[in-house]
Amino acid sequence: MSRIASTSRTHVSRLKSVAGSALTASLRVRKHLWLGPALTTIVVAAVGWWTMRSVETSVKANLASQLQSLLNADVAGLELWLTDQRSETMALGEDDRVRQPAIELAAIAEQADASRRTADLLTSEALGQLREHITPWMEAHRVSGFVLINPDSLILASDLDIGIGDASIASLFEDKLVPVFAGETILIPPFKSKLIHPDIDGTARVGVPVMYLVAPVRNDDGEPIAALGLRIRPEEEFTSILSVAHAGQSGETYAFNREGVMITNSRFDEQLKENGMLPDEEHVRSLLNIQIRDPGVNLMTGKRPAKRRSEQPLTQMVARAIEGDAGVDVNGYRDYRGVPVVGAWTWLPDYQIGMATEFDAAEAFGPLNSIRTAFGVLTGLLIVTTLGLCGLTYYASHLDLKVRQAAIESRQLGQYSLDEKLGEGGMGVVYRAHHQMLHRPTALKLLHAERTDEQALVRFEREVQLTSQLTHPNTIAIYDYGHTAEGVFYYVMEYLNGFSLDSLIQKHGPQAEGRVIYILRQLCDSLSEAHQLGMIHRDVKPANIMLTQYGGLHDFVKLLDFGLVKPRDADQNTTLAGSLTGTPLYLSPEAIRHEPLDARSDLYAVGAVGYFLLTGTTVFEGRSIVDVCNDHVKTTPEKPSARLGRTIDEDLERLILSCLEKQKADRPESAAVLEQELASCQSAGSWTRSSAKTWWQTNIGDGQSPAEASPSRTSPEATIIASPTDEGFLRSTS
């Protein structure tokens, strides 16, 4: 029968364990429901970020290639046109119909008196012959005019009479014509003419943009005697060539000189006029009127720059190009409008001009921005989903809490009915209860409804499992363990008719040596069994030790709260990283130092409890946890007799102080050895069962339970876990 009963209890225990594990798993799943979407969001964000970076790198590489190709095409087209123009200009300079009149005009200029030179040149037959030949050539080659200048910067001939015979006007070309008289054909980039010329609309004005192709004219000996310059309108073919190939709706290719002045027309002249960068006049164009400077803000959005135009720096692109650096920038920079653009640029040293291809970054990265937007929306939806599930999880947890609280308020847990609340601590609450069938009074400890998490359940179960292995009469007995369908975890223990040592000292002060020995011996008996099973209590303190009436005996000790018990070979410092487990007032030095603990660590606490019972005070009474912990580690305790100011049993004092030694090796070997030494103390027989009964009758009264007579009816459940850096103490409530 005994074997059958044992087997039955084992099966019931296993079923409870399985049910508890299932409920724990269910709680874990509900409370971590948000993890899936959260992890999905993280993974999608990581993959999306990597994908975006890859796409962005690819887009930028393709964009750089496209920009470079466009620029190369425009540069090639311009160079072909310039090469062709140079060849035709050179051929015209070598034509005898130009060369012979030029030789005659050079001779007239050299021989004529200065006062007669202009008239002689204008009336010379050679000028008429030269104009007669060049005029139809200019019409055929879309050239707007010509000029013939000798090495002294004197204008020998021109399509216009003005300026002929004058050296002051031609001196504007002096430094540029040196290569020509060395035999080269050159391009003079666009500049504003000092002479009156017809503009593109046919109106004669000063400052009209002109550019020249200049070739040498040689004498019969092959020596350059004059420079033939063909005047070209830069807004015609020169600008048109650069507008053949451009990117998208905002792309443009333009040229600039060494001063950073635009020497071709911009495609954004209307925008420049609207924003005041150009005068709003029909004949005004960006050609030679826009210096390519960075305004620092996007002028197209209506913002105004902080600096005047003359104080603004050249754009990043122009500054690098003038230094001779060709390159591509797809990360973006501001153009002369302040608009973020991407671009490619180069410098043509043969012509002393720079060229750039640019288009707006917003257009360039339009597809990429669409992908970014889509990814942002997807990520946002995942985040909202995760937050929603977090809210649902919180709401579900809140409902679980309400359900558990309702189950507790119904005062019915399984087969047990709750009677009155006896005490409450940080982890749970203790009720007086009774079994519905047996009507036996019990103490039912249940986990706080709001503390039902995985860590709390593990500790709660460990307390039950370890305590249930202990059978010594001085150890609290466990009757049952379970949970309700709502997830309220509880265990049932014997109801103790008594009060804690904490309450005893608070109400009655220091105790006689004989009674202290009487209590400590029973405490040692309870710990001896636990130590023999390889367990360390780790939280022996007055609040966890009850004095009861038990089976007709008085002052019967019961050791409670095995929530911090661990096997001796377990990791001693895993409860909370960097924190203390136990109550600082009764902690051993090795526990404070996070060193391995053994049974003698509990004996240190026994010595501290004995000190408290004898003197009514704790061993160390610092103002903070840090002070108390330092005292436990470094300070020698004051003798109880000195604290009391009177002599006490020397044997008992010696034993208590030996328990409080800093080194474990200097303490009693075991709880059993300590119990025997306590029994040998001089005052050991001064407190007997009869003495205990008399005290209870005197202080508690016959026929009255301690629960009715004493304001402190049960031990506190709370286990204190305090950080060494906390100020003050966390005390449990009796």
XYZ file of C-alpha atoms in Angstrom:
734
model
C 0.000 0.000 0.000
C 2.826 2.347 0.915
C 4.429 1.741 -2.478
C 1.107 2.366 -4.253
C 0.582 5.609 -2.319
C 4.119 6.720 -3.109
C 3.624 5.937 -6.810
C 0.331 7.837 -6.794
C 1.937 10.895 -5.198
C 4.719 10.752 -7.820
C 2.188 10.685 -10.677
C 0.225 13.561 -9.153
C 3.445 15.528 -8.705
C 4.418 14.899 -12.324
C 0.972 15.939 -13.561
C 1.200 19.163 -11.553
C 4.677 19.804 -12.885
C 3.535 19.252 -16.475
C 0.504 21.505 -15.956
C 2.660 24.170 -14.338
C 5.183 24.004 -17.165
C 2.391 24.290 -19.728
C 0.936 27.330 -18.012
C 4.402 28.867 -17.664
C 4.992 28.299 -21.376
C 1.606 29.849 -22.152
C 2.443 32.909 -20.080
C 5.807 33.163 -21.799
C 4.220 32.950 -25.258
C 1.608 35.596 -24.446
C 4.139 37.950 -22.932
C 6.550 37.575 -25.832
C 3.979 37.747 -28.615
C 5.540 40.987 -29.815
C 8.963 39.392 -30.314
C 8.077 37.896 -33.711
C 7.065 41.162 -35.380
C 9.875 42.990 -33.583
C 12.451 40.531 -34.891
C 10.823 40.688 -38.319
C 11.068 44.476 -38.238
C 14.726 44.287 -37.257
C 15.506 41.717 -39.960
C 13.547 43.641 -42.606
C 15.244 46.861 -41.536
C 18.679 45.234 -41.716
C 17.986 43.562 -45.072
C 16.346 46.738 -46.335
C 19.283 48.857 -45.226
C 21.708 46.488 -46.940
C 19.512 46.397 -50.052
C 19.187 50.167 -50.066
C 22.929 50.568 -49.741
C 23.468 48.103 -52.595
C 20.853 49.778 -54.782
C 22.206 53.216 -53.908
C 25.757 52.130 -54.749
C 24.560 50.661 -58.044
C 22.455 53.742 -58.879
C 25.343 56.060 -58.102
C 27.741 53.978 -60.180
C 25.326 54.030 -63.137
C 24.705 57.731 -62.610
C 28.432 58.487 -62.568
C 28.861 56.496 -65.773
C 25.952 58.308 -67.399
C 27.253 61.735 -66.402
C 30.741 60.943 -67.609
C 29.382 59.627 -70.914
C 27.291 62.771 -71.464
C 30.229 65.004 -70.656
C 32.542 63.014 -72.907
C 30.011 63.267 -75.749
C 29.723 67.041 -75.342
C 33.488 67.485 -75.046
C 34.032 65.356 -78.148
C 31.415 67.340 -80.086
C 32.934 70.656 -78.998
C 36.478 69.568 -79.853
C 35.377 68.361 -83.289
C 33.708 71.691 -83.962
C 36.707 73.680 -82.687
C 39.119 71.543 -84.655
C 37.071 72.117 -87.789
C 36.853 75.855 -87.100
C 40.577 76.103 -86.454
C 41.343 74.263 -89.678
C 39.112 76.541 -91.725
C 40.497 79.657 -90.027
C 44.056 78.476 -90.646
C 43.221 77.726 -94.288
C 41.681 81.178 -94.690
C 44.809 82.792 -93.269
C 46.948 80.923 -95.789
C 44.719 81.863 -98.761
C 46.605 84.218 -101.100
C 43.423 86.285 -101.524
C 43.755 87.078 -97.831
C 47.504 86.923 -97.505
C 48.391 89.394 -100.331
C 46.003 92.168 -99.190
C 47.229 91.622 -95.638
C 50.858 92.082 -96.766
C 49.908 95.349 -98.488
C 47.934 96.613 -95.477
C 50.859 95.790 -93.196
C 53.185 97.777 -95.476
C 50.754 100.777 -95.511
C 50.578 100.776 -91.731
C 54.362 100.666 -91.504
C 55.052 103.395 -94.104
C 52.172 105.811 -93.506
C 52.379 108.771 -91.179
C 50.417 108.237 -87.925
C 48.066 111.081 -88.791
C 47.358 109.600 -92.212
C 47.450 105.908 -91.272
C 43.744 105.367 -90.612
C 42.722 107.210 -93.813
C 45.282 105.373 -95.913
C 44.126 102.015 -94.573
C 40.421 102.788 -95.090
C 40.978 104.023 -98.676
C 43.387 101.319 -99.675
C 42.497 98.961 -102.487
C 43.831 96.069 -100.371
C 41.083 96.570 -97.715
C 38.400 96.387 -100.391
C 39.927 93.246 -101.882
C 40.137 91.634 -98.424
C 36.542 92.435 -97.543
C 35.383 91.304 -100.986
C 36.882 87.875 -100.427
C 36.150 87.356 -96.694
C 32.534 88.605 -96.600
C 30.998 85.733 -98.615
C 33.243 83.281 -96.735
C 31.884 84.567 -93.411
C 28.294 84.186 -94.601
C 28.978 80.623 -95.677
C 30.648 79.714 -92.376
C 28.292 81.602 -90.028
C 30.997 84.035 -88.917
C 29.756 87.459 -87.850
C 32.914 89.487 -88.544
C 36.673 89.608 -88.856
C 39.670 91.656 -87.737
C 43.287 91.816 -88.928
C 45.882 92.907 -86.371
C 49.633 93.419 -86.803
C 52.268 92.530 -84.132
C 52.037 96.129 -82.798
C 48.357 95.545 -81.934
C 47.279 97.877 -84.741
C 44.000 96.988 -86.461
C 44.834 96.757 -90.171
C 41.395 95.679 -91.384
C 37.943 94.757 -90.138
C 34.431 94.152 -91.385
C 33.621 97.498 -89.732
C 35.420 100.803 -90.363
C 35.516 101.662 -86.670
C 38.787 100.849 -85.007
C 40.899 100.536 -88.174
C 44.271 102.165 -87.638
C 43.719 102.208 -83.850
C 46.121 100.313 -81.553
C 44.299 100.972 -78.261
C 41.342 98.754 -79.045
C 43.412 95.864 -80.366
C 45.630 96.038 -77.277
C 42.857 94.074 -75.559
C 44.121 91.075 -77.548
C 47.814 91.722 -76.952
C 48.558 89.015 -74.397
C 46.320 86.502 -76.159
C 47.917 86.952 -79.609
C 51.442 85.990 -78.619
C 50.926 82.315 -79.653
C 49.478 83.469 -82.985
C 52.611 85.406 -83.943
C 54.514 82.269 -82.965
C 52.569 80.435 -85.690
C 49.633 78.883 -83.751
C 45.920 79.067 -84.432
C 44.039 79.753 -81.195
C 40.585 80.162 -79.693
C 39.822 83.249 -77.627
C 36.928 82.213 -75.324
C 33.820 84.396 -75.142
C 34.173 87.861 -73.623
C 32.225 91.124 -73.678
C 33.271 93.287 -76.625
C 34.370 96.889 -76.049
C 33.181 97.790 -79.559
C 29.672 98.232 -80.802
C 28.428 95.052 -82.430
C 24.989 93.840 -83.399
C 23.484 91.600 -80.753
C 21.673 88.361 -81.539
C 18.442 90.383 -81.890
C 20.153 92.715 -84.434
C 20.479 95.715 -82.088
C 23.954 97.291 -81.996
C 25.307 97.418 -78.446
C 28.535 97.618 -76.484
C 29.345 94.546 -74.438
C 27.927 92.010 -76.857
C 29.378 88.501 -76.205
C 31.980 87.598 -78.809
C 34.619 84.925 -79.266
C 37.427 84.672 -81.827
C 39.272 82.044 -83.747
C 42.640 83.574 -84.658
C 45.155 82.287 -87.213
C 48.482 83.766 -88.363
C 48.843 85.440 -91.795
C 52.348 84.970 -93.178
C 54.474 86.906 -95.727
C 56.245 85.328 -98.632
C 59.070 84.311 -96.331
C 56.646 82.413 -94.051
C 56.879 84.848 -91.166
C 53.642 85.864 -89.364
C 52.933 89.510 -90.155
C 49.347 89.708 -88.925
C 46.706 87.838 -86.922
C 43.395 87.115 -88.655
C 40.571 86.875 -86.099
C 37.141 85.543 -87.025
C 34.384 86.776 -84.722
C 31.835 84.139 -83.697
C 28.589 84.506 -81.788
C 29.023 82.159 -78.736
C 25.258 81.876 -78.277
C 24.923 80.172 -81.626
C 26.942 77.070 -82.527
C 29.220 77.141 -79.457
C 26.273 76.966 -77.045
C 24.177 74.755 -79.296
C 26.816 72.045 -79.411
C 26.715 71.730 -75.588
C 22.932 71.474 -75.523
C 22.723 68.510 -77.891
C 23.144 65.888 -75.154
C 21.764 66.493 -71.676
C 20.118 64.371 -68.980
C 16.414 64.409 -68.132
C 14.295 67.464 -67.481
C 16.936 69.349 -65.496
C 20.201 68.320 -67.117
C 22.487 70.831 -68.800
C 26.035 71.085 -70.072
C 27.765 74.449 -69.947
C 31.249 75.955 -70.283
C 33.056 78.459 -68.072
C 36.323 80.370 -68.112
C 39.119 80.591 -65.566
C 37.241 83.254 -63.597
C 34.304 80.877 -63.170
C 32.103 82.927 -65.500
C 29.599 80.986 -67.603
C 30.537 81.340 -71.275
C 27.535 79.490 -72.684
C 23.855 80.056 -72.042
C 22.060 78.311 -69.169
C 18.823 76.484 -69.811
C 17.438 78.141 -66.656
C 17.540 81.800 -67.768
C 13.868 82.300 -66.911
C 14.392 80.942 -63.386
C 17.451 83.161 -62.959
C 15.434 86.200 -63.960
C 12.570 85.267 -61.640
C 15.009 85.046 -58.740
C 16.807 88.282 -59.566
C 20.094 86.695 -60.613
C 19.639 88.225 -64.096
C 17.998 91.524 -65.107
C 14.535 90.831 -66.433
C 15.250 92.189 -69.942
C 14.669 90.447 -73.238
C 18.231 90.699 -74.555
C 19.942 89.670 -71.268
C 21.128 86.095 -71.078
C 23.223 84.088 -68.666
C 26.142 84.023 -71.123
C 28.979 86.072 -69.508
C 26.517 87.395 -66.892
C 26.575 84.550 -64.357
C 29.570 83.739 -62.206
C 29.206 80.168 -60.988
C 29.103 80.735 -57.227
C 27.475 78.719 -54.436
C 24.731 80.818 -52.773
C 24.594 78.457 -49.793
C 20.811 78.014 -50.071
C 18.406 76.777 -52.711
C 17.307 80.018 -54.402
C 14.565 78.147 -56.274
C 12.679 77.648 -52.994
C 12.536 81.379 -52.278
C 15.343 81.411 -49.709
C 17.772 84.292 -49.698
C 21.540 83.818 -49.327
C 23.344 85.113 -46.248
C 26.216 86.551 -48.326
C 26.338 88.936 -51.261
C 27.026 87.327 -54.643
C 30.605 88.655 -54.749
C 31.321 87.098 -51.330
C 30.003 83.660 -52.195
C 32.574 80.953 -53.046
C 32.785 79.294 -56.422
C 30.858 76.061 -56.567
C 32.720 72.940 -55.568
C 32.748 71.749 -59.165
C 34.148 74.968 -60.687
C 36.827 75.353 -58.024
C 38.113 71.853 -58.697
C 37.894 72.224 -62.489
C 39.910 75.478 -62.536
C 42.617 73.654 -60.578
C 42.752 71.158 -63.453
C 40.892 68.382 -61.603
C 38.434 66.400 -63.737
C 35.899 64.351 -61.801
C 32.378 63.146 -61.040
C 30.305 63.851 -57.931
C 27.151 61.779 -57.393
C 26.845 62.565 -53.683
C 25.491 65.998 -54.504
C 26.605 69.624 -54.281
C 24.929 73.006 -54.872
C 25.055 74.619 -58.310
C 24.895 78.360 -59.122
C 21.145 78.332 -58.294
C 21.789 76.640 -54.944
C 19.955 73.545 -56.196
C 21.468 70.196 -55.104
C 22.861 68.605 -58.258
C 25.098 65.770 -59.372
C 27.652 66.370 -62.056
C 30.805 65.617 -64.003
C 33.385 68.173 -65.112
C 36.691 68.612 -66.913
C 39.171 71.330 -67.865
C 40.352 71.807 -71.477
C 43.834 73.343 -71.176
C 44.190 73.802 -74.959
C 41.241 76.194 -74.972
C 41.450 77.418 -71.325
C 37.829 76.585 -70.664
C 36.040 74.200 -68.347
C 32.988 72.093 -69.079
C 30.404 70.572 -66.759
C 27.371 68.331 -67.093
C 24.885 68.548 -64.233
C 21.319 67.686 -63.361
C 19.182 67.989 -60.262
C 19.794 65.412 -57.540
C 16.035 65.144 -56.950
C 15.562 63.924 -60.514
C 18.720 61.823 -60.516
C 17.649 59.922 -57.407
C 13.941 59.864 -58.190
C 13.736 56.033 -58.580
C 15.937 55.537 -55.533
C 13.774 57.906 -53.499
C 10.704 55.917 -54.551
C 12.350 52.747 -53.269
C 13.293 54.530 -50.049
C 9.717 55.721 -49.609
C 8.332 52.233 -50.194
C 10.821 50.748 -47.757
C 10.048 53.466 -45.203
C 6.318 52.754 -45.504
C 6.939 49.005 -45.096
C 9.169 49.567 -42.085
C 6.635 51.977 -40.627
C 3.860 49.408 -41.028
C 5.998 46.770 -39.322
C 6.793 49.164 -36.484
C 3.116 50.045 -36.094
C 2.278 46.325 -36.131
C 4.930 45.642 -33.509
C 3.684 48.499 -31.352
C 0.148 47.244 -31.801
C 1.131 43.751 -30.715
C 3.055 45.230 -27.782
C -0.141 47.035 -26.861
C -2.143 43.837 -27.256
C 0.433 41.974 -25.172
C 0.210 44.626 -22.492
C -3.576 44.523 -22.671
C -3.541 40.713 -22.499
C -1.182 40.860 -19.523
C -3.465 43.436 -17.938
C -6.443 41.132 -18.485
C -4.435 38.207 -17.075
C -3.658 40.333 -14.034
C -7.308 41.256 -13.632
C -8.335 37.609 -13.958
C -5.752 36.519 -11.370
C -6.773 39.325 -9.033
C -10.422 38.329 -9.466
C -9.512 34.732 -8.648
C -7.777 35.917 -5.472
C -10.665 38.201 -4.549
C -13.026 35.264 -4.869
C -11.012 33.804 -1.935
C -11.059 30.360 -3.469
C -7.879 28.683 -4.813
C -8.463 25.092 -5.814
C -9.518 23.107 -2.730
C -8.536 25.952 -0.405
C -10.642 28.814 0.895
C -8.879 31.992 1.941
C -9.750 33.343 5.377
C -7.632 36.357 6.332
C -4.513 38.042 5.054
C -1.565 37.357 7.376
C 1.334 39.146 5.722
C 2.758 40.459 2.500
C 6.215 40.866 1.021
C 7.931 41.824 -2.198
C 7.216 38.534 -3.941
C 3.906 37.288 -2.600
C 1.215 37.416 0.034
C 0.315 34.926 2.782
C -3.259 34.112 3.749
C -4.679 32.018 6.504
C -6.708 29.372 4.705
C -8.345 25.984 5.204
C -8.876 22.899 3.102
C -12.531 22.609 2.129
C -12.705 18.901 2.979
C -10.257 18.596 5.869
C -10.970 22.014 7.425
C -7.348 22.060 8.563
C -5.972 25.591 9.046
C -3.069 26.330 6.729
C -0.947 29.230 5.579
C -1.334 29.707 1.836
C 1.346 31.685 0.065
C 0.522 32.936 -3.429
C 2.530 34.841 -5.960
C 1.584 38.483 -6.472
C -0.709 38.709 -9.499
C 1.482 41.398 -11.061
C 4.678 39.402 -10.401
C 3.688 36.325 -12.395
C 6.630 36.240 -14.754
C 9.058 33.491 -15.681
C 11.777 34.521 -13.214
C 9.330 34.823 -10.305
C 7.783 31.435 -11.117
C 11.187 29.751 -11.231
C 12.093 31.132 -7.821
C 8.623 30.335 -6.428
C 8.827 26.726 -7.618
C 12.377 26.366 -6.334
C 11.297 27.478 -2.872
C 8.531 24.862 -2.835
C 10.654 22.027 -4.218
C 13.589 22.616 -1.892
C 11.495 23.194 1.218
C 9.440 20.062 0.545
C 12.614 17.965 0.713
C 13.183 19.016 4.327
C 11.371 17.020 7.005
C 12.865 18.312 10.240
C 10.204 19.508 12.737
C 11.964 22.878 13.076
C 11.534 23.540 9.351
C 8.269 24.823 7.921
C 6.288 21.969 6.334
C 4.850 22.181 2.791
C 1.469 20.518 2.219
C 0.601 21.336 -1.365
C 1.527 23.312 -4.462
C -0.495 24.294 -7.506
C -2.090 26.965 -9.635
C -5.557 27.924 -10.728
C -6.821 27.981 -14.301
C -6.324 31.763 -14.223
C -2.587 31.339 -13.583
C -2.482 32.122 -9.858
C 0.430 30.125 -8.394
C 0.366 29.154 -4.735
C 1.682 26.698 -2.212
C 0.238 25.583 1.089
C 2.241 25.221 4.298
C 1.479 24.551 7.888
C -0.155 27.363 9.819
C 2.156 28.514 12.600
C 0.617 29.643 15.881
C 3.339 32.127 16.849
C 5.438 35.154 15.966
C 8.869 36.012 14.526
C 12.043 36.682 16.492
C 11.919 40.178 15.028
C 8.570 40.720 16.727
C 9.833 39.145 19.955
C 12.700 41.645 20.299
C 10.569 44.605 19.195
C 8.012 43.868 21.909
C 10.055 42.279 24.710
C 13.635 43.446 24.148
C 16.870 41.423 24.760
C 16.386 37.811 25.840
C 17.998 35.738 28.579
C 21.062 33.684 27.653
C 19.281 30.400 28.374
C 16.397 31.246 26.034
C 18.818 32.379 23.311
C 20.602 29.028 23.539
C 17.248 27.215 23.532
C 16.234 28.963 20.301
C 19.619 28.730 18.534
C 19.929 24.979 19.176
C 16.615 24.344 17.391
C 17.709 26.638 14.572
C 20.927 24.634 14.244
C 18.914 21.397 14.087
C 16.858 22.729 11.143
C 19.938 23.973 9.296
C 21.832 20.762 9.981
C 19.349 18.761 7.914
C 19.478 21.285 5.041
C 23.291 21.331 5.088
C 23.459 17.540 5.075
C 21.329 17.605 1.902
C 23.789 20.049 0.361
C 21.586 23.142 0.710
C 22.470 26.598 2.012
C 19.650 28.795 3.275
C 21.452 32.122 2.599
C 18.793 34.268 4.304
C 18.762 33.296 7.974
C 17.432 36.317 9.882
C 15.025 37.000 12.795
C 12.137 37.737 10.441
C 12.451 34.209 8.975
C 12.465 32.424 12.337
C 9.162 31.793 14.121
C 8.494 30.937 17.784
C 5.356 28.808 17.990
C 3.171 26.621 20.165
C 3.580 23.295 18.454
C 2.166 19.974 19.661
C 1.898 21.259 23.228
C 5.438 22.609 23.162
C 6.288 26.303 23.588
C 9.115 28.300 22.062
C 9.193 25.766 19.266
C 11.335 27.161 16.441
C 10.280 27.077 12.811
C 12.680 28.207 10.052
C 10.884 29.781 7.079
C 11.465 31.268 3.636
C 13.661 28.954 1.629
C 13.256 31.145 -1.454
C 17.015 31.815 -1.621
C 18.100 28.248 -0.883
C 20.569 26.807 -3.414
C 22.524 23.605 -3.687
C 26.013 24.082 -2.286
C 27.716 23.489 -5.652
C 25.456 25.884 -7.580
C 26.550 29.263 -8.879
C 26.258 31.513 -5.846
C 26.014 34.791 -7.718
C 23.363 34.255 -10.364
C 20.335 35.774 -8.647
C 21.106 39.279 -9.751
C 24.369 40.240 -11.419
C 26.303 42.655 -9.255
C 23.787 42.547 -6.345
C 23.513 40.937 -2.903
C 21.152 38.068 -2.088
C 19.905 38.069 1.479
C 19.565 40.746 4.142
C 22.655 42.986 4.570
C 22.333 43.042 8.371
C 22.947 39.278 8.505
C 25.164 38.663 5.465
C 28.502 36.909 5.767
C 31.659 38.645 4.487
C 32.055 36.094 1.672
C 28.476 36.736 0.487
C 29.219 40.457 0.304
C 32.436 39.742 -1.622
C 30.550 37.384 -3.989
C 32.768 34.469 -3.008
C 31.636 30.818 -2.906
C 29.331 30.084 0.050
C 29.030 26.985 2.211
C 27.251 25.921 5.396
C 29.476 28.169 7.525
C 27.989 31.185 5.714
C 24.640 30.276 7.323
C 26.415 29.919 10.695
C 27.600 33.539 10.397
C 23.914 34.512 10.152
C 23.120 32.272 13.148
C 25.745 34.189 15.151
C 24.206 37.497 14.030
C 20.734 36.276 15.076
C 22.106 35.220 18.470
C 23.758 38.639 18.870
C 20.406 40.279 18.063
C 18.535 38.118 20.598
C 21.087 38.803 23.329
C 21.471 42.560 22.867
C 18.283 43.629 21.101
C 20.491 45.260 18.411
C 22.100 44.106 15.185
C 25.834 43.372 15.050
C 26.524 46.456 12.925
C 24.279 49.505 12.687
C 25.709 51.685 9.921
C 23.785 54.546 8.345
C 23.747 52.901 4.935
C 24.026 49.491 3.333
C 27.541 50.362 2.208
C 28.592 51.074 5.816
C 27.076 47.827 7.109
C 28.647 45.747 4.320
C 32.049 47.316 4.956
C 31.697 46.537 8.681
C 30.831 42.892 7.978
C 33.945 42.566 5.831
C 36.444 44.592 7.907
C 35.203 45.509 11.413
C 35.543 43.299 14.500
C 32.154 43.079 16.272
C 31.729 44.635 19.679
C 31.298 41.989 22.413
C 27.659 41.485 23.451
C 28.613 42.039 27.093
C 30.157 45.410 26.161
C 27.070 46.337 24.164
C 24.835 45.417 27.137
C 27.155 46.884 29.754
C 27.044 43.737 31.891
C 28.565 40.281 32.028
C 26.912 37.378 30.233
C 27.592 33.691 29.770
C 31.231 33.641 28.547
C 30.728 30.368 26.644
C 27.750 31.744 24.750
C 29.541 35.014 23.976
C 32.572 33.119 22.704
C 30.416 30.927 20.449
C 28.507 33.885 18.977
C 31.729 35.771 18.256
C 33.282 32.620 16.739
C 30.319 32.438 14.346
C 31.018 36.059 13.389
C 34.629 35.458 12.401
C 35.592 36.985 9.025
C 37.190 33.778 7.752
C 34.980 30.707 7.336
C 37.720 28.430 8.674
C 37.571 30.202 12.049
C 33.867 29.491 12.531
C 32.312 26.292 13.946
C 32.714 23.377 11.569
C 28.989 22.698 11.129
C 25.540 23.386 12.505
C 25.629 20.094 14.370
C 28.932 21.009 16.039
C 27.554 24.448 16.935
C 24.429 22.843 18.439
C 26.580 20.579 20.630
C 28.717 23.488 21.792
C 25.603 25.518 22.589
C 24.319 22.611 24.645
C 27.572 22.714 26.650
C 27.274 26.391 27.559
C 26.915 27.280 31.214
C 23.442 28.782 30.706
C 22.160 25.962 28.503
C 19.895 24.431 31.133
C 18.517 27.687 32.502
C 15.656 27.759 30.023
C 13.478 24.678 29.834
C 10.177 23.640 28.345
C 8.595 24.615 31.614
C 10.206 28.071 31.455
C 8.924 28.495 27.934
C 5.388 27.478 28.900
C 5.390 29.890 31.836
C 6.602 32.745 29.628
C 3.881 32.083 27.058
C 1.179 31.897 29.700
C 2.408 35.125 31.228
C 2.875 37.110 28.035
C 0.390 35.514 25.661
C -2.275 34.117 27.967
C -4.048 30.755 28.192
C -6.574 29.902 25.554
C -5.531 32.829 23.379
C -3.632 32.327 20.208
C -0.583 34.442 19.585
C -2.236 35.614 16.411
C -4.876 37.334 18.532
C -2.506 38.654 21.170
C 0.417 39.777 19.075
C 0.329 42.490 16.420
C 2.911 40.488 14.457
C 1.185 37.344 13.397
C 3.357 35.802 10.705
C 6.819 36.114 9.404
C 7.265 38.327 6.373
C 7.489 36.549 3.109
C 9.744 39.114 1.467
C 13.295 38.253 0.545
C 15.455 41.361 0.367
C 17.668 41.765 -2.636
C 19.635 44.967 -2.136
C 22.370 46.573 -4.147
C 25.448 47.597 -2.137
C 25.095 51.102 -3.533
C 21.542 51.654 -2.269
C 21.098 54.207 0.478
C 19.250 53.011 3.555
C 17.763 49.581 4.124
C 14.930 47.619 2.608
C 13.190 46.072 5.591
C 10.521 43.401 5.439
C 7.280 43.944 7.246
C 6.385 41.493 9.990
